[in-house]
mmCIF file of C-alpha atoms in Angstrom:
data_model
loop_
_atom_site.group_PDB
_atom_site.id
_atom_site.type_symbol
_atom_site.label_atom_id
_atom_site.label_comp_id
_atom_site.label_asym_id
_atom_site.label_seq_id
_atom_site.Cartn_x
_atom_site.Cartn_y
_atom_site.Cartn_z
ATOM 1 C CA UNK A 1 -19.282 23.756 30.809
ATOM 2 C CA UNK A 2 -16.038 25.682 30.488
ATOM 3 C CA UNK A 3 -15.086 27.341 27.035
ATOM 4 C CA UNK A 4 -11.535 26.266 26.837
ATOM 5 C CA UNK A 5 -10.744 29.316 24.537
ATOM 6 C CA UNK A 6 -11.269 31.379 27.901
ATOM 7 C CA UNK A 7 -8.619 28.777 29.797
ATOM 8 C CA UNK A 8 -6.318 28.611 27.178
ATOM 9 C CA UNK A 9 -4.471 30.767 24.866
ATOM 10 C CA UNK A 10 -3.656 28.971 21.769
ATOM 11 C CA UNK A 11 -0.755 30.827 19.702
ATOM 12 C CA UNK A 12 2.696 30.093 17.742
ATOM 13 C CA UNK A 13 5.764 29.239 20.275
ATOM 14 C CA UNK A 14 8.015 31.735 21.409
ATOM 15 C CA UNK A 15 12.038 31.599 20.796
ATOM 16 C CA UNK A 16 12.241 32.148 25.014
ATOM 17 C CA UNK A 17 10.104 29.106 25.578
ATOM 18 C CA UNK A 18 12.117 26.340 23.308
ATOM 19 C CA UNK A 19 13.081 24.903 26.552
ATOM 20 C CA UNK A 20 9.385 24.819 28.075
ATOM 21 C CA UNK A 21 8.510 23.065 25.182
ATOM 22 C CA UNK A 22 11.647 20.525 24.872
ATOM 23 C CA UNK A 23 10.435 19.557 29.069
ATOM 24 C CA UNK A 24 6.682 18.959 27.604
ATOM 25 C CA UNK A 25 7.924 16.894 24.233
ATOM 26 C CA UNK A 26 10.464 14.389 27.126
ATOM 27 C CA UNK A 27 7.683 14.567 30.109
ATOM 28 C CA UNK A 28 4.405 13.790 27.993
ATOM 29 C CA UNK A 29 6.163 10.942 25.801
ATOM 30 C CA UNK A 30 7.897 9.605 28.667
ATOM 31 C CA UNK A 31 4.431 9.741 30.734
ATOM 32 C CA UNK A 32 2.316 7.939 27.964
ATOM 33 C CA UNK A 33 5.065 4.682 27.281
ATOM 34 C CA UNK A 34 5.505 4.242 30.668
ATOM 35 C CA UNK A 35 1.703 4.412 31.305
ATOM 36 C CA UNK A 36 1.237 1.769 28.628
ATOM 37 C CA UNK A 37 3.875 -0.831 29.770
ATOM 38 C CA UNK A 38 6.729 0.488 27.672
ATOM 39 C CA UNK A 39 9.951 1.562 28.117
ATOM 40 C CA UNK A 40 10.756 5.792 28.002
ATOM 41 C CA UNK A 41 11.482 7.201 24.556
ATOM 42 C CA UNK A 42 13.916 9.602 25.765
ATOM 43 C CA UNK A 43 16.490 8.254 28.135
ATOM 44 C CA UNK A 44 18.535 11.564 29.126
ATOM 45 C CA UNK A 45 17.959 14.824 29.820
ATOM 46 C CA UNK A 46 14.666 16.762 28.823
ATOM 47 C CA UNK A 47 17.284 19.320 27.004
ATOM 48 C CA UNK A 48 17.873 16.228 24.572
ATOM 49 C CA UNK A 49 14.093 16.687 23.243
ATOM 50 C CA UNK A 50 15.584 20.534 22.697
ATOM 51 C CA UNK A 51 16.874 18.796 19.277
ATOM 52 C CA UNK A 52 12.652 19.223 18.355
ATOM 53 C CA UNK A 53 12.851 22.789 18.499
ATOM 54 C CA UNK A 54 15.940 23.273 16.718
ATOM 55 C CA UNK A 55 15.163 21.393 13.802
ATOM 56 C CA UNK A 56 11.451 22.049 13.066
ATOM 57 C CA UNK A 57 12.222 25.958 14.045
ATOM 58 C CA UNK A 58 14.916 25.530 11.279
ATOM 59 C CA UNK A 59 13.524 24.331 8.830
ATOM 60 C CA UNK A 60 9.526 26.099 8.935
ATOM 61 C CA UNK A 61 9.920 29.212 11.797
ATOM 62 C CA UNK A 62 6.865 30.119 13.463
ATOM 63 C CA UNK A 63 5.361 26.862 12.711
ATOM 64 C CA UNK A 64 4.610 25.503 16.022
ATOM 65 C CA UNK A 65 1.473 26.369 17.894
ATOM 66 C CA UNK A 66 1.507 26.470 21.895
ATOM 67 C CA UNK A 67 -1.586 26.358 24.121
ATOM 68 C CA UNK A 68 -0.727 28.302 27.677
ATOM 69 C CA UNK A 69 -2.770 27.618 30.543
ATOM 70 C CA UNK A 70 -4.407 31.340 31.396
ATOM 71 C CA UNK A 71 -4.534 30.548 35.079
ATOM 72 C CA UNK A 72 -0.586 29.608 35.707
ATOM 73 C CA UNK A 73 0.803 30.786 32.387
ATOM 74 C CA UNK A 74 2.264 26.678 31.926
ATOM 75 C CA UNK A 75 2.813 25.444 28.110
ATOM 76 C CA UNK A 76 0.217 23.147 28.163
ATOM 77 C CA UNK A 77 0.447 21.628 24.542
ATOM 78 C CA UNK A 78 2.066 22.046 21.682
ATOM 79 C CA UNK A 79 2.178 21.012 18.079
ATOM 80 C CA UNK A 80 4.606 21.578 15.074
ATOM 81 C CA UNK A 81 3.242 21.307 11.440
ATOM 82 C CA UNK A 82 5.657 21.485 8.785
ATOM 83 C CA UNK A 83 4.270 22.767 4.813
ATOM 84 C CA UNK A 84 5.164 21.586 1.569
ATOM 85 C CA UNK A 85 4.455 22.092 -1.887
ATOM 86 C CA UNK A 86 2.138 18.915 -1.775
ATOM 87 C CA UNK A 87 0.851 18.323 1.265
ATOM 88 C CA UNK A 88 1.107 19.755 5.240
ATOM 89 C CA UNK A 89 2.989 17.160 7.730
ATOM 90 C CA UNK A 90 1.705 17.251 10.972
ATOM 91 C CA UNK A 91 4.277 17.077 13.516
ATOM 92 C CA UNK A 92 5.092 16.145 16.819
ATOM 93 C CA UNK A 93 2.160 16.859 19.275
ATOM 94 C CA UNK A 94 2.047 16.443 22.663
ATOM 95 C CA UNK A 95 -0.250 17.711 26.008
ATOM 96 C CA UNK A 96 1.045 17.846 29.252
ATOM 97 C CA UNK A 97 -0.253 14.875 31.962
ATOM 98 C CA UNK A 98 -1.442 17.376 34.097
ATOM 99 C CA UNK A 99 -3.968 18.703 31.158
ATOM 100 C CA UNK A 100 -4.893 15.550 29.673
ATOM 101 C CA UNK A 101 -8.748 15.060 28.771
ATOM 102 C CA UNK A 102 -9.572 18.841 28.280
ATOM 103 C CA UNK A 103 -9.360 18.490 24.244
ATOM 104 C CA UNK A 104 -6.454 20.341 23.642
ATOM 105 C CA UNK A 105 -5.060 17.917 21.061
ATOM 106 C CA UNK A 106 -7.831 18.405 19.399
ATOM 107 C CA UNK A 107 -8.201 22.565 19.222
ATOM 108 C CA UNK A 108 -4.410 22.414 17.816
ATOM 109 C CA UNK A 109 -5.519 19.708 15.321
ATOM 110 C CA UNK A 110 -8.414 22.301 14.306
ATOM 111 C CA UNK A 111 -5.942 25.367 13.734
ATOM 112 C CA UNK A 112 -3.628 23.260 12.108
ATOM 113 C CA UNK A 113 -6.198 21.771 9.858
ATOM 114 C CA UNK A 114 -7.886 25.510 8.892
ATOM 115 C CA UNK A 115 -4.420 26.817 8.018
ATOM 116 C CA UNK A 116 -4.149 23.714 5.289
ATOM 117 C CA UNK A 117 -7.156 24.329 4.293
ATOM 118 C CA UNK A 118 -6.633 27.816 3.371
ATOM 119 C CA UNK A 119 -3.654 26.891 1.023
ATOM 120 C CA UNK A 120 -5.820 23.819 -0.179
ATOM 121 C CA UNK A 121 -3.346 21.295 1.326
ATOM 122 C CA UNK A 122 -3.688 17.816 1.986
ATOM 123 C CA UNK A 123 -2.518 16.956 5.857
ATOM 124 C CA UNK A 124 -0.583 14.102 6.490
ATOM 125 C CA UNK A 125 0.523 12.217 9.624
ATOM 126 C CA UNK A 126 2.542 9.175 11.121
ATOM 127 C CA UNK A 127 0.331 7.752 14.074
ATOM 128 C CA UNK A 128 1.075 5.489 16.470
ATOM 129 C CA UNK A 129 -1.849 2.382 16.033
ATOM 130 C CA UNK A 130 -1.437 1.483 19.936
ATOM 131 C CA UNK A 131 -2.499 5.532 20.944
ATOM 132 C CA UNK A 132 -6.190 4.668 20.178
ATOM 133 C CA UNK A 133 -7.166 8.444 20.937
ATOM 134 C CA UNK A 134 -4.917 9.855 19.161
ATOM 135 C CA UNK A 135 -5.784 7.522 16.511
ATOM 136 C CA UNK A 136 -9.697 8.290 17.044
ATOM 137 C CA UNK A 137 -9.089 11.596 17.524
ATOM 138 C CA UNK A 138 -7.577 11.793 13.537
ATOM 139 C CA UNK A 139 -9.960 9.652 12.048
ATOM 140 C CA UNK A 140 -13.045 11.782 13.677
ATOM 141 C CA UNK A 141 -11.509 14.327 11.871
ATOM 142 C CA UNK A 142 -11.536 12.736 8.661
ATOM 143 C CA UNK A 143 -8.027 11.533 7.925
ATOM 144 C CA UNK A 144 -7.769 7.997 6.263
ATOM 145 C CA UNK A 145 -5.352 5.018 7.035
ATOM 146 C CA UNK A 146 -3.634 4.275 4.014
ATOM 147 C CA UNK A 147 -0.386 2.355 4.634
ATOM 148 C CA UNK A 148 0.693 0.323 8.195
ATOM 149 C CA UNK A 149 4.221 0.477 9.208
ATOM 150 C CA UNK A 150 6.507 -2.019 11.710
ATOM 151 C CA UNK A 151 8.743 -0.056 13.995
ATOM 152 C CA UNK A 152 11.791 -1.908 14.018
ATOM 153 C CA UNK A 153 14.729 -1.788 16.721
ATOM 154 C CA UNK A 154 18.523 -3.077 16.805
ATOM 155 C CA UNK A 155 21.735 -3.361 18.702
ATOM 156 C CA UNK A 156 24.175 -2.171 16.634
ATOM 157 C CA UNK A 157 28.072 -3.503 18.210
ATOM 158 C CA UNK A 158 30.767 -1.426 18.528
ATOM 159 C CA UNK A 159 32.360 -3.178 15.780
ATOM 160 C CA UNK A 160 29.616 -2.693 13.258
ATOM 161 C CA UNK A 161 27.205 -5.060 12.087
ATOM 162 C CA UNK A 162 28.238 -8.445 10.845
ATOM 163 C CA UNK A 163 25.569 -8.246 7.822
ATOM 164 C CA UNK A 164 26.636 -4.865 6.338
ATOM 165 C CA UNK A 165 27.671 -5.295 2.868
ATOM 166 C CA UNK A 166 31.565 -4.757 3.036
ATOM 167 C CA UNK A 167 31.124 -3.939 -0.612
ATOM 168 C CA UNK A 168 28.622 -1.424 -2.401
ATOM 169 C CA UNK A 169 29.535 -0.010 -5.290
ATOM 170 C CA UNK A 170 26.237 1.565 -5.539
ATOM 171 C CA UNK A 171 25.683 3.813 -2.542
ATOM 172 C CA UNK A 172 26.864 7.113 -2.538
ATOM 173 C CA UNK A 173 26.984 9.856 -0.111
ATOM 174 C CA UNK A 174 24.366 12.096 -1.131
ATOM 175 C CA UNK A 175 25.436 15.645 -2.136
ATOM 176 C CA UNK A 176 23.427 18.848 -3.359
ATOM 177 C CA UNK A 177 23.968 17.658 -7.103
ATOM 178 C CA UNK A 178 21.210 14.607 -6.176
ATOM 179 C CA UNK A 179 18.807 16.950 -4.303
ATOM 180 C CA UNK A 180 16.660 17.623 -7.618
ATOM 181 C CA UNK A 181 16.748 13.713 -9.459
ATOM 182 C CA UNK A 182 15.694 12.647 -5.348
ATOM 183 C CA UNK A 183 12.814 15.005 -5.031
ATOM 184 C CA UNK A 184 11.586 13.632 -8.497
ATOM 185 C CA UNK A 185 12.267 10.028 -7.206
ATOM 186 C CA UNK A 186 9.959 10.885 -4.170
ATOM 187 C CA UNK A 187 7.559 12.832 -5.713
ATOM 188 C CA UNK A 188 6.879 9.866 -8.309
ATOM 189 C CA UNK A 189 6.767 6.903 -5.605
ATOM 190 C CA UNK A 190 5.307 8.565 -2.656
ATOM 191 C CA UNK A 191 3.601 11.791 -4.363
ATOM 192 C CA UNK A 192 4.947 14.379 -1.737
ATOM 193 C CA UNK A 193 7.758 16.967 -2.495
ATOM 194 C CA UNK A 194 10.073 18.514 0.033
ATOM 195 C CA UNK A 195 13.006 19.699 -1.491
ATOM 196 C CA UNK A 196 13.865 21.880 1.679
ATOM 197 C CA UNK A 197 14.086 18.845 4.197
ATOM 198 C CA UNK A 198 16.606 17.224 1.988
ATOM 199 C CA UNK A 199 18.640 20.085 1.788
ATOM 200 C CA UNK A 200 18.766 21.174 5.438
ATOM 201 C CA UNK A 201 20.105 17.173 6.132
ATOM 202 C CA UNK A 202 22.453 17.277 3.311
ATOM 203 C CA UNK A 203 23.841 20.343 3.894
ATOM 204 C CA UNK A 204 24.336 18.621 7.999
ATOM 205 C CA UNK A 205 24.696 22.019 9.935
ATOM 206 C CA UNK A 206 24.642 20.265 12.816
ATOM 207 C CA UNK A 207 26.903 17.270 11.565
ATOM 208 C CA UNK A 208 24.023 14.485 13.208
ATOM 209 C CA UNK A 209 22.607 13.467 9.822
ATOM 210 C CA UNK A 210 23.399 11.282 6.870
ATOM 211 C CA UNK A 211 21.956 10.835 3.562
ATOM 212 C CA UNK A 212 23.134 7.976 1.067
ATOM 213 C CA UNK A 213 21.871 7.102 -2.528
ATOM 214 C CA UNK A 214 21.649 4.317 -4.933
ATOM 215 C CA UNK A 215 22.221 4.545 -8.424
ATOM 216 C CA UNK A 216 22.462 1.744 -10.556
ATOM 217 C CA UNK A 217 25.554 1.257 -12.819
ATOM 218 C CA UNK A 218 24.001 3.711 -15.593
ATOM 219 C CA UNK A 219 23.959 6.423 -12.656
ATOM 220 C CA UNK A 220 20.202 6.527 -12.377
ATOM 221 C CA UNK A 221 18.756 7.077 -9.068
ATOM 222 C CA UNK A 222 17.032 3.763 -7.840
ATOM 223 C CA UNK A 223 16.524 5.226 -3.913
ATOM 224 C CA UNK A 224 17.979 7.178 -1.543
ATOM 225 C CA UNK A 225 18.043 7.203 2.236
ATOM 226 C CA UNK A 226 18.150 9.842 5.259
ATOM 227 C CA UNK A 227 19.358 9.516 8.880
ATOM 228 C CA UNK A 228 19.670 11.319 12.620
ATOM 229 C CA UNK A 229 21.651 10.344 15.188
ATOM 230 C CA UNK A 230 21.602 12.250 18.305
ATOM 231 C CA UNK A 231 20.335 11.716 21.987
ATOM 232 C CA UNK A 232 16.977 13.055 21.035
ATOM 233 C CA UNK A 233 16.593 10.800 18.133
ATOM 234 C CA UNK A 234 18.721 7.978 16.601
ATOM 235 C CA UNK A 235 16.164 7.424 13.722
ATOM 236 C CA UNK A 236 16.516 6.040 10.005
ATOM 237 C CA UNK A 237 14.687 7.665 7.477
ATOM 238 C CA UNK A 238 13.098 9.587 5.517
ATOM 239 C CA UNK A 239 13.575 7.651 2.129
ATOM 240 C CA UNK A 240 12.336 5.874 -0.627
ATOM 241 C CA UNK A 241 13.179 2.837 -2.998
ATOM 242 C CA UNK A 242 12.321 1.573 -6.238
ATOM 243 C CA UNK A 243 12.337 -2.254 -5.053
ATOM 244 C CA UNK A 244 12.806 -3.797 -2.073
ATOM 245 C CA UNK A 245 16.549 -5.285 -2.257
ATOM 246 C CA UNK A 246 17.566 -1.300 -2.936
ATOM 247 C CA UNK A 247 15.867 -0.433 0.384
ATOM 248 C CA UNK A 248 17.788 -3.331 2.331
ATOM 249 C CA UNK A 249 20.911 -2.382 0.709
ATOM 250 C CA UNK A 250 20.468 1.276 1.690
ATOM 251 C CA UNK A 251 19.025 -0.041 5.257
ATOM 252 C CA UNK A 252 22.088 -2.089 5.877
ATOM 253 C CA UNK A 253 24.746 0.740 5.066
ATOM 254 C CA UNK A 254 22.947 3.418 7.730
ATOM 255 C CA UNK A 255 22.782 1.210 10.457
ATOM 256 C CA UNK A 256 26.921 0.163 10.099
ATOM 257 C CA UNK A 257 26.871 4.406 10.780
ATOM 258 C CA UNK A 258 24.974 3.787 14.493
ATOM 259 C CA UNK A 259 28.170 1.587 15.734
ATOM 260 C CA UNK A 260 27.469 0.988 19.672
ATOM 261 C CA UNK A 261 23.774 2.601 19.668
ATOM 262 C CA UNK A 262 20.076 1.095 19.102
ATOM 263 C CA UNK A 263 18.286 2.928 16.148
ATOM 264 C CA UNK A 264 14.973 2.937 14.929
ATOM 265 C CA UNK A 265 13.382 2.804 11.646
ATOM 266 C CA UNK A 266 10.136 2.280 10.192
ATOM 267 C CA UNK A 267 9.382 -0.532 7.328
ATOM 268 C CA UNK A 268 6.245 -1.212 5.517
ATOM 269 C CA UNK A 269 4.271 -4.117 6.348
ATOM 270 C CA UNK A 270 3.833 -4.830 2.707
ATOM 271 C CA UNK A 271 7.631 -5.189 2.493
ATOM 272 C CA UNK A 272 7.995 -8.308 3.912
ATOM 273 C CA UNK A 273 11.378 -9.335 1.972
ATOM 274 C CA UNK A 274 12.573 -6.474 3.971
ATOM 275 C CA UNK A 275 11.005 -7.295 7.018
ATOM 276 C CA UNK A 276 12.329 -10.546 7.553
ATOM 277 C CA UNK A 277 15.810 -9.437 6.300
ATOM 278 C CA UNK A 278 15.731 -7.094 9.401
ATOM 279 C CA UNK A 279 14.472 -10.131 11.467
ATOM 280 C CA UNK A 280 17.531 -11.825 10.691
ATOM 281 C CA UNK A 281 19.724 -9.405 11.542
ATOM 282 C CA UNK A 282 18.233 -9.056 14.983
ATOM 283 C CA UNK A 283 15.812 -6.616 14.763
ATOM 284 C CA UNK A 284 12.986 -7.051 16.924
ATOM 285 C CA UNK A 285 9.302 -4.752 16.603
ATOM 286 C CA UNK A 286 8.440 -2.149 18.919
ATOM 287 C CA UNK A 287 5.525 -0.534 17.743
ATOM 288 C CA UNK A 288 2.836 0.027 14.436
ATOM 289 C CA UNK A 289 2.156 3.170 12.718
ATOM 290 C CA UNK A 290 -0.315 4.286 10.414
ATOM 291 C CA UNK A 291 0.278 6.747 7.715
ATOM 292 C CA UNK A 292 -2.550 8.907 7.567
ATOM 293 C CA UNK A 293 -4.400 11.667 5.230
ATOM 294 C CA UNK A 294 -6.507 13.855 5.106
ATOM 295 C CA UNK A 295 -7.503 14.943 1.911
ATOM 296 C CA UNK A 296 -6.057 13.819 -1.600
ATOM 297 C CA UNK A 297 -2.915 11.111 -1.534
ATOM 298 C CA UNK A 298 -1.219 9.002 -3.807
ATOM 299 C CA UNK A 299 -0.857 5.487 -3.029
ATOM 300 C CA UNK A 300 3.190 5.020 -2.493
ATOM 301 C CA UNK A 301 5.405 2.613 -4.913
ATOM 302 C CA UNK A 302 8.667 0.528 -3.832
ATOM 303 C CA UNK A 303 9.318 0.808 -0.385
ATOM 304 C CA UNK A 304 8.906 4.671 2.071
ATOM 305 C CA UNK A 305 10.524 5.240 5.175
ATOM 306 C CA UNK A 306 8.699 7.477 6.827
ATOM 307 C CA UNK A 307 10.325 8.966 10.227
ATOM 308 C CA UNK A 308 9.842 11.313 13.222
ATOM 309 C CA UNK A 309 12.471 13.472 12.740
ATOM 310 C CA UNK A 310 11.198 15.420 10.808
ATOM 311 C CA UNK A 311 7.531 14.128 10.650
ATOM 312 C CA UNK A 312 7.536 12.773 7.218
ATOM 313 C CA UNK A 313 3.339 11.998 6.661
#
């Protein structure tokens, strides 16, 4: 048998090959929906999935690991991984069709799981529950299902949606003065910490994100919520609420900002209240995810929204 490490050369991305990798990130997702009866993720251009690159390289450069094909010099694979104080997010990975079955997910995984290991961090991950191997190929590792998520879709009319509260009092626009009380907030329900993500989206360098809190009327925060919209990704989240009635209120104010588009977000399938709230607005499922660890976690309080971009774990 072949030693892969002779076929391909696994090492960090290049800035000249952002838009090698952008084509892999549109052509594998594309390629594995459509081969399992869904619809594409990305609907334009591969340059949209360019929005990958930009963000990840942003906030953690040199944290993406390529694997080049030694016989044509092709970008293969590719993985980002994004570290914290508390923990290592694994991030978007994909492998070309055309180099499917020749483990390559898996020597990534490996590298990515040595350099966590070395800085004695737990590695976490959002996986989809309908990839079975990816799903097998994370729990032959070792990493541990500890919380199942509903991937929710809507419509959102021109006109803005008929259940957003025309009134809240509550929800702010978040600014840099809430970045430290919502790192505590998450750090306490979810046990992670990444004051840096929060930053980059409030600061909105790129003007594509949004990030609201909830404070109650003694100005303590009760939740907080992030969002992207952008051809590459029109996603709600990350976030995290005390109770369940804070998340919906914070739920129902970010999608009145996706007027005219379809956005996605990820609930708990423990919050049911919140569930079937989003049911009657006319959300419909699209998918489950798993939240998965390996190493030491926390089992999360109130309700997490956990999201793609970037890859929350």
């Amino acid at each position: 048998m072949t030693d892969q490490r002779s076929v391909f050369d696994i090492r960090p991305m290049r800035r000249d090959e952002w838009e090698d990798v952008a084509e892999l990130i549109h052509e594998s997702t594309n390629a594995w929906y459509v081969a399992n009866g869904k619809k594409p993720i990305f609907n334009g251009p591969p340059s949209d999935a360019m929005l990958f690159c930009e963000v990840y390289e942003a906030l953690d450069p040199g944290h993406c690991l390529v694997a080049e094909s030694s016989s044509d010099h092709r970008i293969a694979a590719s993985c980002f991984y994004h570290p914290r104080p508390t923990h290592l997010s694994l991030g978007i990975m994909n492998v070309h069709p055309d180099f499917f079955g020749q483990g390559l997910a898996g020597a990534l995984l490996s590298r990515i799981i040595e350099f966590a290991k070395a800085r004695e961090l737990p590695v976490r991950l959002v996986s989809s529950a309908q990839n079975l191997d990816s799903f097998s190929l994370y729990t032959r590792k070792g990493f541990v299902p500890f919380l199942s998520f509903q991937d929710l879709y809507i419509e959102i009319p021109e006109n803005g949606p008929d259940f957003a509260p025309s009134d809240q009092p509550f929800i702010e626009e978040a600014s840099m003065k809430d970045l430290a009380e919502m790192v505590e907030l998450e750090r306490e329900l979810s046990g992670i910490e990444r004051s840096k993500d929060y930053a980059y989206f409030i600061a909105n360098e790129l003007g594509i994100w949004r990030t609201l809190t909830y404070r109650d009327e003694d100005s303590r925060l009760l939740g907080f919520l992030s969002s992207v919209n952008h051809p590459g990704s029109r996603m709600i989240g990350p976030g995290v609420a005390r109770t369940e009635e804070i998340a919906i209120a914070l739920l129902a104010k970010q999608l009145d900002g996706f007027r005219g588009r379809c956005p996605v977000f990820l609930l708990p399938v423990t919050a049911s209240h919140a569930v079937r709230t989003a049911y009657s607005w006319g959300a419909k499922n699209c998918e489950i995810h798993f939240a998965q660890c390996l190493g030491r976690y926390q089992p999360p309080k109130g309700v997490v929204f956990p999201t793609f971009m970037p890859e929350t774990g």
